[in-house]
Tab-separated table of C-alpha atoms in Angstrom:
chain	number	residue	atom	x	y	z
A	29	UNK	CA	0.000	0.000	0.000
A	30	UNK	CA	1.710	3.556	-0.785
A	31	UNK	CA	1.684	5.362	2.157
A	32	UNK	CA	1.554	8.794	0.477
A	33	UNK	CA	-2.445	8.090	0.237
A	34	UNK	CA	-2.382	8.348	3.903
A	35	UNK	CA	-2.553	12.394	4.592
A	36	UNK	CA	-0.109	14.089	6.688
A	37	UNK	CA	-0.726	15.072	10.462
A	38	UNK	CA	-2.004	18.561	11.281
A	39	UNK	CA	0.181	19.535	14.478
A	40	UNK	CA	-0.520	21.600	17.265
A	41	UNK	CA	2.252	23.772	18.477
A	42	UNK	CA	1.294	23.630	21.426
A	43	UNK	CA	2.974	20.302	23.617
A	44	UNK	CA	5.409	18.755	25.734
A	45	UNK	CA	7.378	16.750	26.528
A	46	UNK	CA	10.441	14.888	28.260
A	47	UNK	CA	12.998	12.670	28.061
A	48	UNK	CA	16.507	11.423	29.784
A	49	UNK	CA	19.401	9.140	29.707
A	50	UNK	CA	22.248	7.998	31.218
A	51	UNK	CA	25.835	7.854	31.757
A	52	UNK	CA	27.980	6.250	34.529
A	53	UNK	CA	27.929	8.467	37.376
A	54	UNK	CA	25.091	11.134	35.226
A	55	UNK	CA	21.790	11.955	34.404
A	56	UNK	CA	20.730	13.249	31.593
A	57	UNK	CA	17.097	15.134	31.245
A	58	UNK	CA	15.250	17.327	28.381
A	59	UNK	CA	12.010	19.055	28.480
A	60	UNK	CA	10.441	20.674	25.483
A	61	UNK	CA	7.558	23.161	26.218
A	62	UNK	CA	6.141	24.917	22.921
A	63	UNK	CA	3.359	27.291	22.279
A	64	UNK	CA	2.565	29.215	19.009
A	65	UNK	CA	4.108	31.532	17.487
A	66	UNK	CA	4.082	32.537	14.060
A	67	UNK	CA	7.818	31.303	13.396
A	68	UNK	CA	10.190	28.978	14.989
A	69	UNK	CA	11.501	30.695	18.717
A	70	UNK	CA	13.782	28.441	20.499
A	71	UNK	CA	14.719	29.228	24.017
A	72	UNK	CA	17.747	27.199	25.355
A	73	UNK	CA	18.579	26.502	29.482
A	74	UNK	CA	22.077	24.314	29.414
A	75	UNK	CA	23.767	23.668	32.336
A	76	UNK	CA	27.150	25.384	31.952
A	77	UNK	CA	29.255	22.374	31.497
A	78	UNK	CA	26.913	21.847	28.237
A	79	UNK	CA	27.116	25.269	26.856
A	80	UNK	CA	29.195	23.096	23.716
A	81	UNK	CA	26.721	21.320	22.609
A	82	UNK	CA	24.358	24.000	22.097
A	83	UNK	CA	24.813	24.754	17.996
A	84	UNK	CA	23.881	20.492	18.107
A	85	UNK	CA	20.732	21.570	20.197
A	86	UNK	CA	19.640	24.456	17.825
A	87	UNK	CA	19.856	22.010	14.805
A	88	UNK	CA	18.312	19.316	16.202
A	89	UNK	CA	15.249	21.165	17.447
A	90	UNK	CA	15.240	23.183	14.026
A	91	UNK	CA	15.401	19.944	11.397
A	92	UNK	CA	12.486	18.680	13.469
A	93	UNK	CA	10.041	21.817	13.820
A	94	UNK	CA	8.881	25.302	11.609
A	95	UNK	CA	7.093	27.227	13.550
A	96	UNK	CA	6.287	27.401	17.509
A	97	UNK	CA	7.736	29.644	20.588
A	98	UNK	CA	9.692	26.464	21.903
A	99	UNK	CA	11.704	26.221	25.114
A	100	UNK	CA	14.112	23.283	25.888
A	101	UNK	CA	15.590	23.031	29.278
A	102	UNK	CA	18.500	20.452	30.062
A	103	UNK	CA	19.120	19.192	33.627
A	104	UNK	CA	22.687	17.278	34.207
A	105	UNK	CA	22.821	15.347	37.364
A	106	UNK	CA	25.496	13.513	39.021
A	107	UNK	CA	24.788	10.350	41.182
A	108	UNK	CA	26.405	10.668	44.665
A	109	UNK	CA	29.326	8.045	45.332
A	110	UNK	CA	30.357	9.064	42.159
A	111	UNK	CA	33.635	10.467	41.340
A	112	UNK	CA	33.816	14.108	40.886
A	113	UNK	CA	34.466	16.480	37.417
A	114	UNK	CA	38.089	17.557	37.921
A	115	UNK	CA	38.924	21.138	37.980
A	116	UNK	CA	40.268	23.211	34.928
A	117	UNK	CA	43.237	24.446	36.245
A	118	UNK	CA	44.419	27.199	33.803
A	119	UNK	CA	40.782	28.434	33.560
A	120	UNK	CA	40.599	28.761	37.309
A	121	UNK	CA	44.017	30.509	37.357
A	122	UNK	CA	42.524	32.971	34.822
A	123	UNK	CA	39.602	33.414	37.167
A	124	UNK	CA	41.875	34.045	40.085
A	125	UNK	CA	43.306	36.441	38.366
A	126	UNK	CA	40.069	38.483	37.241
A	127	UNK	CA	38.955	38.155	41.042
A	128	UNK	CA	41.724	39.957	42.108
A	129	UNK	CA	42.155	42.695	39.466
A	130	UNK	CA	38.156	43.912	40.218
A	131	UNK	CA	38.807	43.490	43.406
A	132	UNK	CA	42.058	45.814	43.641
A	133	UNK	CA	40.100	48.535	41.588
A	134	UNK	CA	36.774	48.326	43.676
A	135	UNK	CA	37.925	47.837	46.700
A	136	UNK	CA	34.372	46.958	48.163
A	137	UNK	CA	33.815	44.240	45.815
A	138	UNK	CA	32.613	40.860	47.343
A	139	UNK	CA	34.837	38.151	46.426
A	140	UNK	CA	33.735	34.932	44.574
A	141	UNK	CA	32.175	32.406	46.110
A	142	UNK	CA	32.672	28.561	45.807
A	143	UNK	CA	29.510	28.371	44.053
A	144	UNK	CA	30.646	31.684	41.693
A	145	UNK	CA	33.766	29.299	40.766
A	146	UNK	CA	31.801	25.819	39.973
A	147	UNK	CA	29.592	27.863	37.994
A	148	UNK	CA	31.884	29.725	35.636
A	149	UNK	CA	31.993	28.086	31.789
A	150	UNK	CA	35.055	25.557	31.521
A	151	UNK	CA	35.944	25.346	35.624
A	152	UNK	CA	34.715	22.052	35.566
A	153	UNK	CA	36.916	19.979	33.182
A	154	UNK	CA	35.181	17.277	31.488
A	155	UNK	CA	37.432	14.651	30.008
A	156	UNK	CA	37.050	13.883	25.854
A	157	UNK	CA	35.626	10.802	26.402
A	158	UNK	CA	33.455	12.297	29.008
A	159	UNK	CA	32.510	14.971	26.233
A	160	UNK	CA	31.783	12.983	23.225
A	161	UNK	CA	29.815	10.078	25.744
A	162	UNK	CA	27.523	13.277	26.760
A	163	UNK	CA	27.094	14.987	23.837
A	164	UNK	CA	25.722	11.229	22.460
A	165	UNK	CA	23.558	11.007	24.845
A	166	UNK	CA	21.803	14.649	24.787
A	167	UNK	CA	21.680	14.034	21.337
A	168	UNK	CA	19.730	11.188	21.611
A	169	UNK	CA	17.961	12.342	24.543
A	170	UNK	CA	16.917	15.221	22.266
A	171	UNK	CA	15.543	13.261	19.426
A	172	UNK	CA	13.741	10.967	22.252
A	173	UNK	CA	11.714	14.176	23.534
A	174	UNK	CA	11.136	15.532	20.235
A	175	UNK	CA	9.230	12.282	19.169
A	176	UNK	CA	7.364	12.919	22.554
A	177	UNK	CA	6.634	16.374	21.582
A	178	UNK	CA	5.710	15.658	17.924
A	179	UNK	CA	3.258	13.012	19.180
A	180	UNK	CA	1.489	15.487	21.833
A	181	UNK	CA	1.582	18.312	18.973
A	182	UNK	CA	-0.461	15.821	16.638
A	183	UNK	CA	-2.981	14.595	19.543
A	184	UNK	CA	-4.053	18.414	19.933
A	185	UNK	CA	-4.003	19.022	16.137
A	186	UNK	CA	-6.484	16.572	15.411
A	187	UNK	CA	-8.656	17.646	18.065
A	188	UNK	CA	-8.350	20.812	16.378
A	189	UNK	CA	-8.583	19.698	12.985
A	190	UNK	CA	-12.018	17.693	13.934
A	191	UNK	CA	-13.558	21.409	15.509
A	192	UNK	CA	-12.513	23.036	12.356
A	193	UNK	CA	-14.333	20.669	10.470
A	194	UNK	CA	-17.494	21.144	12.561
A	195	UNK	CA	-17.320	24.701	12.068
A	196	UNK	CA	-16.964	24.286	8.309
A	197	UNK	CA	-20.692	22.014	9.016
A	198	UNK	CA	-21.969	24.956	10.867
A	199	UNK	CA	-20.945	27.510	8.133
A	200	UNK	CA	-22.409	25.021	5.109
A	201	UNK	CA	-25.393	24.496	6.942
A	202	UNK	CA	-26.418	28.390	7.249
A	203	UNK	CA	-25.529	28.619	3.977
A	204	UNK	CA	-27.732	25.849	2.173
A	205	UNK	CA	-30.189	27.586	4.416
A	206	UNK	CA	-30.383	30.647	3.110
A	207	UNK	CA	-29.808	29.815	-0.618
A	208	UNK	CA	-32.979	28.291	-1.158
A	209	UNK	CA	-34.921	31.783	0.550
A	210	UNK	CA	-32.597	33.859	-1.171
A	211	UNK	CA	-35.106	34.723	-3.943
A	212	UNK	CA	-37.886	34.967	-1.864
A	213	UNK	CA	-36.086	37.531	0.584
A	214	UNK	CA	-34.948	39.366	-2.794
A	215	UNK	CA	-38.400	39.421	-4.139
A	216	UNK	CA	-39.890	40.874	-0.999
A	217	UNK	CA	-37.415	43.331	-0.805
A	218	UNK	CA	-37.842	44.800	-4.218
A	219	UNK	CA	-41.444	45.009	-3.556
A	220	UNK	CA	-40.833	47.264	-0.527
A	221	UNK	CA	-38.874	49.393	-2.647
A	222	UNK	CA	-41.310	49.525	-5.509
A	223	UNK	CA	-44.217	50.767	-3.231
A	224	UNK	CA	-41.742	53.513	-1.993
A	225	UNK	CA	-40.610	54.869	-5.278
A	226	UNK	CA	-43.876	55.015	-6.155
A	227	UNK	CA	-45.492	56.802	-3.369
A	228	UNK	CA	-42.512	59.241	-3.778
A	229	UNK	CA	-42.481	59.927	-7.120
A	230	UNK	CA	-46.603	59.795	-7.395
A	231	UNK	CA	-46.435	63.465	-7.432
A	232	UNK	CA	-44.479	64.124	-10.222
A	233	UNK	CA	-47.608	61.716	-12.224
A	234	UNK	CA	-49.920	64.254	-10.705
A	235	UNK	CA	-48.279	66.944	-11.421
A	236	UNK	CA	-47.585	65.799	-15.325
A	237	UNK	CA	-44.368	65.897	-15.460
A	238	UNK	CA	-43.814	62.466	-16.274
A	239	UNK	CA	-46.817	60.089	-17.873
A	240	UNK	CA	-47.881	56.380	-16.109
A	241	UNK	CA	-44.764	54.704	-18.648
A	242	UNK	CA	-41.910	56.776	-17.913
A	243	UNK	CA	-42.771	56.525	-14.088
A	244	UNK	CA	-43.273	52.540	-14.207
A	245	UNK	CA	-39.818	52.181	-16.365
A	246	UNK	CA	-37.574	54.560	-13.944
A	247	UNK	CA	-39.423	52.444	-11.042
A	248	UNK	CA	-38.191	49.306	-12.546
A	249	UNK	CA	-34.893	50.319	-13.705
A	250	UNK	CA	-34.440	51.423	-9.646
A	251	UNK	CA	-35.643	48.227	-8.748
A	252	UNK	CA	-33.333	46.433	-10.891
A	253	UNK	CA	-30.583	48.173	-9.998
A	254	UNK	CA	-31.337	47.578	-6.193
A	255	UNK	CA	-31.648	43.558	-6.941
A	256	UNK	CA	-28.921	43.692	-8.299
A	257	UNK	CA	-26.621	45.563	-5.105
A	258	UNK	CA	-28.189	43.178	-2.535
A	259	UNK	CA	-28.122	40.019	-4.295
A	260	UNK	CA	-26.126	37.961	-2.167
A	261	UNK	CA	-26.311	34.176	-4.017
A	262	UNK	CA	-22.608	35.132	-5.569
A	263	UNK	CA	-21.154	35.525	-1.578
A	264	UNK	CA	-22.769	32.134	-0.310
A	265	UNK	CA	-21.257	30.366	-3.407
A	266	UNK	CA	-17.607	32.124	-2.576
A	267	UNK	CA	-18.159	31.040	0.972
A	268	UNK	CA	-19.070	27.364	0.158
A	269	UNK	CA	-15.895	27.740	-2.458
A	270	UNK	CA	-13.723	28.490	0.687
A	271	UNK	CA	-15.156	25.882	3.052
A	272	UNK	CA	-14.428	23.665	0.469
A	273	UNK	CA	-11.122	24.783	-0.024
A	274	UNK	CA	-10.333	24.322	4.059
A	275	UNK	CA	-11.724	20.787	4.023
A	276	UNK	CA	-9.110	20.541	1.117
A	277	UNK	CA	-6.132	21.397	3.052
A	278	UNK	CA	-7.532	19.864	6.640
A	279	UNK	CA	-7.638	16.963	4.795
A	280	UNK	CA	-3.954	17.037	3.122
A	281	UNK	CA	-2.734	18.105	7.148
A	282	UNK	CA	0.983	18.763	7.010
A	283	UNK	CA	1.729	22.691	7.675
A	284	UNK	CA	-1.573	24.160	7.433
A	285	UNK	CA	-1.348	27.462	9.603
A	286	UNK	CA	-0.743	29.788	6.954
A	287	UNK	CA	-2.896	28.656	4.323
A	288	UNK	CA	-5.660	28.031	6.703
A	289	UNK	CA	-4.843	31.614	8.068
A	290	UNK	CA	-5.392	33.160	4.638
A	291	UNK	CA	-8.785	31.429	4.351
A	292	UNK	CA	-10.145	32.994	7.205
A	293	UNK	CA	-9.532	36.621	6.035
A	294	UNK	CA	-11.948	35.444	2.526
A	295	UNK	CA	-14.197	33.611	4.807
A	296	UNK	CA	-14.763	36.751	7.074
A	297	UNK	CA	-14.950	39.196	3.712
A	298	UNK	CA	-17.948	37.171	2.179
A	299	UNK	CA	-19.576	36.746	5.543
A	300	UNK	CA	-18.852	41.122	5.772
A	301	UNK	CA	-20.263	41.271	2.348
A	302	UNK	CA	-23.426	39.276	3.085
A	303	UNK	CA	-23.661	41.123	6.361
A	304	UNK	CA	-23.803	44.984	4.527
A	305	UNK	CA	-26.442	43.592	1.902
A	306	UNK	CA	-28.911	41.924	4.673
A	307	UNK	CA	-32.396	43.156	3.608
A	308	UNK	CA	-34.027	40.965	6.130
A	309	UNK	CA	-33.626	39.683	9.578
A	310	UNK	CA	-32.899	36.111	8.858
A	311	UNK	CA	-29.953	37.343	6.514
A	312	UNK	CA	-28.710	39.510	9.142
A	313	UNK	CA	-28.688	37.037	12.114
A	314	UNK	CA	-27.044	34.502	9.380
A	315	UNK	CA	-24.358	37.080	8.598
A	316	UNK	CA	-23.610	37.620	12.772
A	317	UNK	CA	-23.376	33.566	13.237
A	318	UNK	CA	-21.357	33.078	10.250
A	319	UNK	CA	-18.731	35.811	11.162
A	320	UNK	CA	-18.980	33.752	15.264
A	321	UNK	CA	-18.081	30.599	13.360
A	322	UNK	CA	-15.209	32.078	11.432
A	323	UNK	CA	-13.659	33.900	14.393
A	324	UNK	CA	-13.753	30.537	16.313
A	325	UNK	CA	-12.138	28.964	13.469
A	326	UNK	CA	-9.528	31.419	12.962
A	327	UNK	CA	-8.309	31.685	16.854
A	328	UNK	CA	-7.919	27.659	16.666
A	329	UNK	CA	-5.946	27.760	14.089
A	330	UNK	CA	-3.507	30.427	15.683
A	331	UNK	CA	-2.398	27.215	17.400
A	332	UNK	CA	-1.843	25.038	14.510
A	333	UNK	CA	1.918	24.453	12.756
C-alpha cells in the first residue's frame, strides 16, 4: 500500500514533553515546552558544562520543527558516590586572576564564592571521552523528547482539525439555508422598494411631469438596480468555495497554519459582504453567526503548525 495516500498530520504547536538518559555516574534530562508563534523561537537553558553542545541543540530542534515559541531546558545530574568532574586548572588561574584585578580597583567588591567558581563556563573539566559520551547522549535524549513532543503536537491538532471541520458544518449548513430563501427575501425586498418609489415619485404623475410609462420604467430600472446591489447568491457560493477549499487542506494536514490563516480573512470578507447587503432579519442574524463561526475557526488555528 503507498503510504503517500495516507494524509499528513495537522500539528498543534502547542505540547510537551520529556525525556533522559544515562551515563555512569550522570543523568541526563530534556524538556520541550512549545506554544505558538508565528515562526520557529527556540529558548535554550544548558547547564554550563553543556554550553558546547548548544549549535547540536539548535539544529536538532530546528530539522524537526517550523514554527512554535519552543523552550528546551536540560538538567545534568550527578549520582552521589560518584567520582567528581576535575577542575580546569588554567581556567581557574585565569579566574583568580580576574577576582583579584576587580577586586584591587573596587575595593568593596565581594569576592567569589565557591559556588561563583563551579559555575563559571570551563571550571569544571570534562574529560574527551566524558565529552563525546555526553554529547551522544543529549543528542539522543533530544531526538527521544522531540518524538514525545511531535506526538502530543499531533494529539491536539487533530482535536483541532475535527472542531474546524465542525465549524466548516456549521458555516455550510447556514448557507444551504439561506440559498434556497434567497429569492424569496430578494423578491420581498424589491417590492418594498417599488411601493416607496412610487409613493414618492406619485407626485411628479400628478403633477404631469412624467406620464404612467416613464414613471413605471424609472421604477423598474431602480428596482433592478437595487436587486442587483443586494443580491447575495454570488457571496454564499464564494463562501461554500472556501469551506471547500479548508476541508481541502484539513484533509492534506501537514503545515496548514498559513494557508488556513489566509482562508479565514476570505471567509470573514464574504460573511462582511453578506452582512452589509442583509435586507431581512434572517440574513442579518445569518451574517452575525457566520462571522462567530469564522472567528472561532480562525483563533484555533492560531495554534496550529
Amino acid at each position: 500500500m503507498n503510504a503517500s495516500r495516507f494524509p499528513a498530520p495537522v500539528a498543534s504547536m502547542t505540547g510537551f514533553s520529556s525525556a533522559g538518559r544515562s551515563l555512569p555516574g550522570l543523568a541526563l534530562t530534556i524538556e520541550l515546552r512549545s506554544v505558538n508563534s508565528r515562526f520557529l523561537d527556540l529558548s535554550l537553558r544548558v547547564p554550563d558544562e553543556l554550553r558546547q553542545f548548544e549549535a547540536a541543540l539548535r539544529e536538532g530542534v530546528g530539522a524537526r520543527l517550523q514554527r512554535g515559541k519552543v523552550e528546551c531546558r536540560v538538567a545534568l545530574q550527578r549520582q552521589p558516590g560518584v567520582e567528581p568532574p576535575r577542575l580546569n586548572a588554567p581556567v581557574l588561574a585565569q579566574l583568580e586572576q580576574l577576582d583579584i584585578q576587580v577586586r584591587t580597583r573596587l575595593p568593596g567588591a565581594v569576592p567569589l564564592s565557591v559556588a561563583d567558581v563551579l559555575h563559571w563556563p570551563g571550571v569544571l573539566d570534562l574529560r574527551e571521552t566524558d565529552a563525546e559520551a555526553l554529547r551522544e547522549a543529549l543528542l539522543a535524549a533530544l531526538a527521544d523528547s522531540l518524538d514525545g513532543l511531535q506526538s502530543s503536537r499531533q494529539r491536539e491538532g487533530e482535536a483541532l482539525r475535527q472542531t474546524l471541520l465542525e465549524r466548516c458544518t456549521g458555516i455550510v449548513r447556514i448557507a444551504q439555508t439561506l440559498r434556497p430563501r434567497i429569492p424569496e427575501m430578494l423578491a420581498q425586498a424589491e417590492r418594498k422598494l417599488s411601493e416607496r418609489l412610487n409613493q414618492a415619485l406619485g407626485a411628479a404623475l400628478q403633477g404631469g411631469n412624467v406620464s404612467r410609462e416613464e414613471l413605471a420604467e424609472r421604477v423598474r430600472q431602480e428596482v433592478t438596480l437595487y436587486g442587483l446591489r443586494v443580491d447575495v447568491d454570488e457571496e454564499l457560493k464564494r463562501l461554500l468555495t472556501h469551506v471547500d477549499e479548508v476541508r481541502r487542506v484539513l484533509a492534506a494536514g501537514g503545515g496548514v497554519g498559513r494557508r488556513l490563516d489566509f482562508l479565514m480573512q476570505e471567509l470573514n470578507r464574504e460573511a462582511n459582504t453578506l452582512g452589509s447587503k442583509a435586507t431581512a432579519v434572517d440574513l442579518t442574524q445569518a451574517a452575525v453567526e457566520l462571522k462567530m463561526l469564522i472567528e472561532q475557526m480562525r483563533e484555533q488555528i492560531q495554534n496550529l503548525e
